[in-house]
């Protein structure tokens, strides 16, 4: 990966504004998707190699088990856990690692190929937790934004089938078409457009549309704030503010005296990708509509600009 000299930043403090602007433009040039991908190498290694990652996932599922046990002790009727799939119960870091040496970013075609191979391993602690809930009077629902099929016009739900097979192959119980709810299921038409929000699938669990039984959702588990609330914010300042505002809900289940249930939010670490990354970008600065329209160089520039840095004198 091409990097700027370690002498670059102290020198720029002395340069005229016009020259600094030119240097910023230069950082946009010559940056390929492959170079951008390589910036995630340490993140992928941390997930695959570190004991700390495993410690955090075990910790999260231990908290989730305590949450479920608390709900049971309070005689909550038909308690349900809503859990994301990717980077929450299934580890897709091999797919992310495969991007490091190619000049492409995430693409639905290669992602669907990975899904259909059904080779993802379980996140540490996930199988034990899910099976504990399913074996002790609760029900786990897997709500994911994976597509059901690789070809939208096909009648073959190939991605749903392989996702279910993958979950079963690593030991998850209670996995079927009623408990695995993928993108597009229970969607709603809003202003003439299909809205595929996860909220409609959570509602289906609550109102009995998912499997003809009404459940009380006591916890939401995911690797992305959007797994808890899709209105958490787009930029990272909004998302940090959202977390601070809802700090009392992380890892804490609350059954209020009036019968209202506030489910716990339980986060699984994922430093490889997510809405936290797009939350760094300001595409309007480059007259772009979306972060996905930005060039690798533009993303690289804003990644650097997002850093809170101390520089030696």
Short mmCIF file of C-alpha atoms in Angstrom, two decimals:
data_model
loop_
_atom_site.label_atom_id
_atom_site.label_comp_id
_atom_site.label_asym_id
_atom_site.label_seq_id
_atom_site.Cartn_x
_atom_site.Cartn_y
_atom_site.Cartn_z
CA UNK A 1 0.00 0.00 0.00
CA UNK A 2 1.38 3.44 -0.88
CA UNK A 3 1.77 5.59 2.19
CA UNK A 4 2.75 9.19 2.74
CA UNK A 5 6.14 9.84 4.29
CA UNK A 6 6.22 10.16 8.06
CA UNK A 7 7.65 13.65 7.43
CA UNK A 8 4.55 14.78 5.53
CA UNK A 9 2.24 16.05 8.26
CA UNK A 10 4.60 18.28 10.30
CA UNK A 11 5.75 19.96 7.06
CA UNK A 12 2.22 20.75 5.87
CA UNK A 13 1.68 23.06 8.83
CA UNK A 14 4.15 25.44 7.19
CA UNK A 15 2.82 25.22 3.66
CA UNK A 16 0.49 27.75 2.05
CA UNK A 17 -3.20 26.79 2.07
CA UNK A 18 -3.25 26.37 -1.69
CA UNK A 19 -0.41 23.86 -1.57
CA UNK A 20 -2.04 21.94 1.27
CA UNK A 21 -5.23 21.73 -0.79
CA UNK A 22 -3.22 20.38 -3.72
CA UNK A 23 -1.58 17.77 -1.51
CA UNK A 24 -5.01 16.67 -0.25
CA UNK A 25 -6.11 16.25 -3.85
CA UNK A 26 -3.00 14.21 -4.53
CA UNK A 27 -3.97 11.74 -1.78
CA UNK A 28 -7.06 10.94 -3.85
CA UNK A 29 -5.00 9.93 -6.86
CA UNK A 30 -3.48 6.53 -7.44
CA UNK A 31 -5.45 4.82 -4.68
CA UNK A 32 -6.96 1.55 -5.87
CA UNK A 33 -9.71 -0.55 -4.30
CA UNK A 34 -7.02 -3.11 -3.51
CA UNK A 35 -5.03 -0.55 -1.53
CA UNK A 36 -8.19 0.55 0.27
CA UNK A 37 -9.04 -3.08 1.05
CA UNK A 38 -5.60 -3.65 2.56
CA UNK A 39 -6.36 -1.08 5.24
CA UNK A 40 -8.65 -3.69 6.85
CA UNK A 41 -5.89 -6.29 7.16
CA UNK A 42 -5.33 -5.71 10.88
CA UNK A 43 -9.08 -5.74 11.54
CA UNK A 44 -9.49 -9.11 9.80
CA UNK A 45 -6.46 -10.52 11.62
CA UNK A 46 -7.88 -9.29 14.94
CA UNK A 47 -11.12 -11.18 14.32
CA UNK A 48 -9.38 -14.33 13.15
CA UNK A 49 -6.34 -14.41 15.44
CA UNK A 50 -6.88 -12.53 18.68
CA UNK A 51 -8.02 -13.98 21.96
CA UNK A 52 -9.51 -10.57 22.75
CA UNK A 53 -12.10 -10.91 19.99
CA UNK A 54 -13.20 -14.30 21.32
CA UNK A 55 -13.31 -12.91 24.86
CA UNK A 56 -15.69 -10.15 23.75
CA UNK A 57 -18.03 -12.49 21.86
CA UNK A 58 -18.17 -14.91 24.81
CA UNK A 59 -18.79 -11.95 27.09
CA UNK A 60 -21.66 -10.73 24.89
CA UNK A 61 -23.35 -14.14 24.81
CA UNK A 62 -22.84 -14.60 28.56
CA UNK A 63 -24.69 -11.30 29.06
CA UNK A 64 -27.36 -12.49 26.62
CA UNK A 65 -27.82 -15.68 28.66
CA UNK A 66 -28.20 -13.67 31.87
CA UNK A 67 -30.77 -11.51 30.09
CA UNK A 68 -32.77 -14.55 29.01
CA UNK A 69 -32.61 -16.07 32.50
CA UNK A 70 -33.82 -12.78 34.00
CA UNK A 71 -36.79 -12.75 31.63
CA UNK A 72 -37.62 -16.32 32.58
CA UNK A 73 -37.43 -15.44 36.30
CA UNK A 74 -39.92 -12.63 35.70
CA UNK A 75 -42.31 -15.10 34.04
CA UNK A 76 -42.18 -13.32 30.69
CA UNK A 77 -44.53 -15.13 28.34
CA UNK A 78 -42.93 -16.70 25.25
CA UNK A 79 -39.60 -14.80 25.36
CA UNK A 80 -37.84 -14.33 22.01
CA UNK A 81 -34.34 -13.27 21.03
CA UNK A 82 -33.81 -11.40 17.75
CA UNK A 83 -30.33 -12.06 16.43
CA UNK A 84 -28.50 -10.92 13.31
CA UNK A 85 -26.58 -13.47 11.23
CA UNK A 86 -23.47 -12.02 9.59
CA UNK A 87 -20.67 -11.26 12.08
CA UNK A 88 -23.15 -11.98 14.88
CA UNK A 89 -23.62 -15.76 14.65
CA UNK A 90 -21.70 -16.55 11.44
CA UNK A 91 -18.11 -15.48 10.78
CA UNK A 92 -17.56 -14.17 7.25
CA UNK A 93 -14.02 -12.94 7.83
CA UNK A 94 -12.65 -15.33 5.15
CA UNK A 95 -14.72 -13.39 2.58
CA UNK A 96 -13.30 -10.11 3.89
CA UNK A 97 -9.77 -11.56 3.81
CA UNK A 98 -10.32 -12.58 0.20
CA UNK A 99 -10.80 -8.93 -0.77
CA UNK A 100 -7.30 -7.96 0.37
CA UNK A 101 -5.52 -9.04 -2.79
CA UNK A 102 -8.06 -8.01 -5.41
CA UNK A 103 -9.04 -4.65 -6.88
CA UNK A 104 -12.75 -5.00 -6.08
CA UNK A 105 -14.76 -4.09 -3.03
CA UNK A 106 -17.81 -5.85 -1.67
CA UNK A 107 -20.01 -7.05 -4.54
CA UNK A 108 -23.31 -8.95 -4.36
CA UNK A 109 -22.07 -11.50 -6.92
CA UNK A 110 -19.04 -12.63 -4.93
CA UNK A 111 -20.93 -12.29 -1.63
CA UNK A 112 -23.67 -14.60 -2.91
CA UNK A 113 -21.04 -17.09 -4.06
CA UNK A 114 -19.64 -17.12 -0.53
CA UNK A 115 -23.11 -17.62 0.97
CA UNK A 116 -23.87 -20.53 -1.37
CA UNK A 117 -20.69 -22.33 -0.32
CA UNK A 118 -22.06 -22.40 3.27
CA UNK A 119 -18.55 -22.40 4.73
CA UNK A 120 -18.99 -19.74 7.42
CA UNK A 121 -18.05 -20.88 10.92
CA UNK A 122 -19.95 -19.97 14.07
CA UNK A 123 -19.02 -16.92 16.14
CA UNK A 124 -17.55 -18.09 19.48
CA UNK A 125 -20.32 -18.57 22.04
CA UNK A 126 -23.19 -18.20 19.58
CA UNK A 127 -24.19 -21.87 19.19
CA UNK A 128 -24.23 -22.52 22.93
CA UNK A 129 -26.37 -19.45 23.59
CA UNK A 130 -28.90 -19.99 20.79
CA UNK A 131 -29.38 -23.64 21.71
CA UNK A 132 -29.72 -22.78 25.40
CA UNK A 133 -32.58 -20.39 24.62
CA UNK A 134 -34.31 -22.81 22.28
CA UNK A 135 -33.99 -25.65 24.82
CA UNK A 136 -35.30 -23.63 27.76
CA UNK A 137 -38.63 -22.23 26.70
CA UNK A 138 -37.49 -19.41 24.46
CA UNK A 139 -37.21 -18.92 20.71
CA UNK A 140 -34.42 -17.39 18.67
CA UNK A 141 -35.24 -15.64 15.39
CA UNK A 142 -32.45 -14.94 12.91
CA UNK A 143 -33.22 -11.63 11.20
CA UNK A 144 -30.72 -10.74 8.47
CA UNK A 145 -30.47 -8.49 5.43
CA UNK A 146 -29.17 -11.37 3.36
CA UNK A 147 -31.25 -11.84 0.21
CA UNK A 148 -33.41 -14.95 -0.11
CA UNK A 149 -32.34 -15.60 -3.70
CA UNK A 150 -29.36 -14.73 -5.90
CA UNK A 151 -31.61 -14.11 -8.93
CA UNK A 152 -34.56 -11.91 -8.01
CA UNK A 153 -36.82 -13.29 -10.74
CA UNK A 154 -36.13 -16.90 -9.79
CA UNK A 155 -38.51 -19.05 -7.75
CA UNK A 156 -35.52 -20.77 -6.17
CA UNK A 157 -34.68 -19.33 -2.75
CA UNK A 158 -31.12 -20.57 -3.07
CA UNK A 159 -29.57 -18.12 -0.58
CA UNK A 160 -32.20 -18.86 2.05
CA UNK A 161 -31.64 -22.60 1.63
CA UNK A 162 -27.86 -22.36 1.92
CA UNK A 163 -28.09 -19.95 4.85
CA UNK A 164 -30.30 -22.39 6.75
CA UNK A 165 -27.99 -25.27 5.83
CA UNK A 166 -24.94 -23.29 6.98
CA UNK A 167 -26.56 -22.46 10.34
CA UNK A 168 -27.52 -26.11 10.86
CA UNK A 169 -24.10 -27.40 9.81
CA UNK A 170 -22.31 -25.51 12.60
CA UNK A 171 -24.77 -26.74 15.24
CA UNK A 172 -27.60 -24.21 15.60
CA UNK A 173 -30.99 -25.65 16.53
CA UNK A 174 -34.42 -24.20 15.81
CA UNK A 175 -33.41 -23.14 12.30
CA UNK A 176 -36.11 -23.17 9.62
CA UNK A 177 -37.98 -20.95 7.17
CA UNK A 178 -40.11 -19.49 9.99
CA UNK A 179 -37.18 -18.53 12.23
CA UNK A 180 -34.77 -17.31 9.54
CA UNK A 181 -36.23 -14.06 8.22
CA UNK A 182 -34.28 -12.53 5.36
CA UNK A 183 -34.49 -9.27 3.44
CA UNK A 184 -37.83 -8.69 1.73
CA UNK A 185 -39.91 -10.82 4.08
CA UNK A 186 -42.80 -8.92 5.70
CA UNK A 187 -41.76 -5.78 3.82
CA UNK A 188 -44.13 -2.83 3.43
CA UNK A 189 -44.94 -0.46 0.61
CA UNK A 190 -44.26 3.12 1.68
CA UNK A 191 -44.79 5.99 -0.77
CA UNK A 192 -44.93 3.50 -3.61
CA UNK A 193 -41.62 1.84 -2.73
CA UNK A 194 -40.86 -1.42 -0.99
CA UNK A 195 -39.44 -0.84 2.49
CA UNK A 196 -37.45 -3.85 3.71
CA UNK A 197 -36.66 -2.58 7.22
CA UNK A 198 -35.82 -5.19 9.81
CA UNK A 199 -38.46 -3.59 12.01
CA UNK A 200 -41.25 -5.23 10.00
CA UNK A 201 -39.71 -8.64 10.66
CA UNK A 202 -39.34 -7.88 14.36
CA UNK A 203 -43.01 -6.87 14.34
CA UNK A 204 -43.86 -10.18 12.64
CA UNK A 205 -42.25 -12.03 15.55
CA UNK A 206 -44.26 -9.98 18.03
CA UNK A 207 -47.65 -10.21 16.27
CA UNK A 208 -47.41 -13.88 15.34
CA UNK A 209 -47.00 -13.46 11.58
CA UNK A 210 -43.61 -15.19 11.61
CA UNK A 211 -44.71 -18.60 12.92
CA UNK A 212 -48.28 -18.12 14.22
CA UNK A 213 -47.15 -17.52 17.81
CA UNK A 214 -46.91 -14.10 19.45
CA UNK A 215 -43.62 -13.55 21.26
CA UNK A 216 -42.20 -11.02 23.69
CA UNK A 217 -38.85 -9.76 22.38
CA UNK A 218 -36.43 -9.46 25.29
CA UNK A 219 -33.12 -8.86 23.46
CA UNK A 220 -31.73 -7.73 20.13
CA UNK A 221 -28.23 -8.97 19.29
CA UNK A 222 -26.12 -7.66 16.41
CA UNK A 223 -22.82 -6.21 15.21
CA UNK A 224 -24.36 -2.96 13.94
CA UNK A 225 -26.40 -0.27 15.68
CA UNK A 226 -28.90 -0.69 12.84
CA UNK A 227 -29.63 -4.20 14.17
CA UNK A 228 -31.16 -2.48 17.19
CA UNK A 229 -32.65 0.62 15.59
CA UNK A 230 -32.38 1.62 11.94
CA UNK A 231 -32.90 5.26 12.90
CA UNK A 232 -29.63 5.30 14.89
CA UNK A 233 -28.18 7.91 12.51
CA UNK A 234 -26.12 8.11 9.33
CA UNK A 235 -22.97 9.94 10.36
CA UNK A 236 -20.86 8.76 13.26
CA UNK A 237 -21.51 11.77 15.47
CA UNK A 238 -25.24 11.01 15.29
CA UNK A 239 -24.54 7.34 16.00
CA UNK A 240 -22.33 8.09 19.00
CA UNK A 241 -25.00 10.43 20.35
CA UNK A 242 -27.60 7.69 19.86
CA UNK A 243 -25.49 5.24 21.86
CA UNK A 244 -24.98 7.74 24.67
CA UNK A 245 -28.71 8.48 24.80
CA UNK A 246 -29.54 4.76 25.01
CA UNK A 247 -26.62 3.72 27.21
CA UNK A 248 -28.89 2.11 29.80
CA UNK A 249 -30.26 -0.41 27.31
CA UNK A 250 -26.94 -2.06 26.37
CA UNK A 251 -26.80 -5.43 28.06
CA UNK A 252 -29.79 -4.56 30.25
CA UNK A 253 -33.29 -6.03 29.96
CA UNK A 254 -36.06 -4.11 31.69
CA UNK A 255 -39.56 -5.34 32.49
CA UNK A 256 -41.46 -2.24 33.63
CA UNK A 257 -44.27 -2.37 36.23
CA UNK A 258 -46.83 -1.30 33.61
CA UNK A 259 -46.12 -4.45 31.62
CA UNK A 260 -43.95 -2.73 29.02
CA UNK A 261 -40.80 -4.54 27.93
CA UNK A 262 -37.63 -2.75 26.93
CA UNK A 263 -35.38 -5.32 25.24
CA UNK A 264 -31.66 -5.36 25.87
CA UNK A 265 -29.25 -4.32 23.12
CA UNK A 266 -26.25 -6.65 22.97
CA UNK A 267 -23.42 -5.74 20.60
CA UNK A 268 -20.95 -8.11 18.92
CA UNK A 269 -17.64 -6.53 17.82
CA UNK A 270 -17.07 -6.10 14.08
CA UNK A 271 -14.14 -3.87 13.08
CA UNK A 272 -14.15 -5.09 9.46
CA UNK A 273 -17.17 -3.28 7.98
CA UNK A 274 -20.53 -1.76 8.80
CA UNK A 275 -22.47 1.48 8.96
CA UNK A 276 -19.72 2.87 11.18
CA UNK A 277 -17.53 2.98 8.04
CA UNK A 278 -20.03 4.78 5.82
CA UNK A 279 -20.65 7.04 8.82
CA UNK A 280 -17.15 8.47 8.29
CA UNK A 281 -17.89 9.64 4.78
CA UNK A 282 -19.33 12.92 3.54
CA UNK A 283 -20.04 12.25 -0.15
CA UNK A 284 -21.51 15.73 -0.64
CA UNK A 285 -17.98 17.13 -0.23
CA UNK A 286 -17.24 15.54 -3.62
CA UNK A 287 -20.67 16.26 -5.13
CA UNK A 288 -21.61 12.60 -4.73
CA UNK A 289 -25.00 11.32 -3.60
CA UNK A 290 -23.83 8.27 -1.66
CA UNK A 291 -20.67 6.88 -0.04
CA UNK A 292 -20.92 4.07 -2.58
CA UNK A 293 -20.37 6.63 -5.36
CA UNK A 294 -17.07 7.81 -3.88
CA UNK A 295 -13.73 6.79 -5.36
CA UNK A 296 -11.17 4.83 -3.31
CA UNK A 297 -9.04 7.97 -3.13
CA UNK A 298 -11.90 10.06 -1.78
CA UNK A 299 -12.67 7.45 0.86
CA UNK A 300 -8.99 7.25 1.76
CA UNK A 301 -8.84 11.02 2.24
CA UNK A 302 -11.89 11.12 4.51
CA UNK A 303 -10.66 8.13 6.51
CA UNK A 304 -7.54 10.14 7.31
CA UNK A 305 -9.51 13.29 8.03
CA UNK A 306 -11.66 11.35 10.53
CA UNK A 307 -8.68 10.53 12.73
CA UNK A 308 -8.03 12.34 16.00
CA UNK A 309 -4.25 12.49 15.80
CA UNK A 310 -1.32 13.58 17.88
CA UNK A 311 1.84 14.30 15.88
CA UNK A 312 5.38 14.45 17.31
CA UNK A 313 7.08 17.86 17.18
#
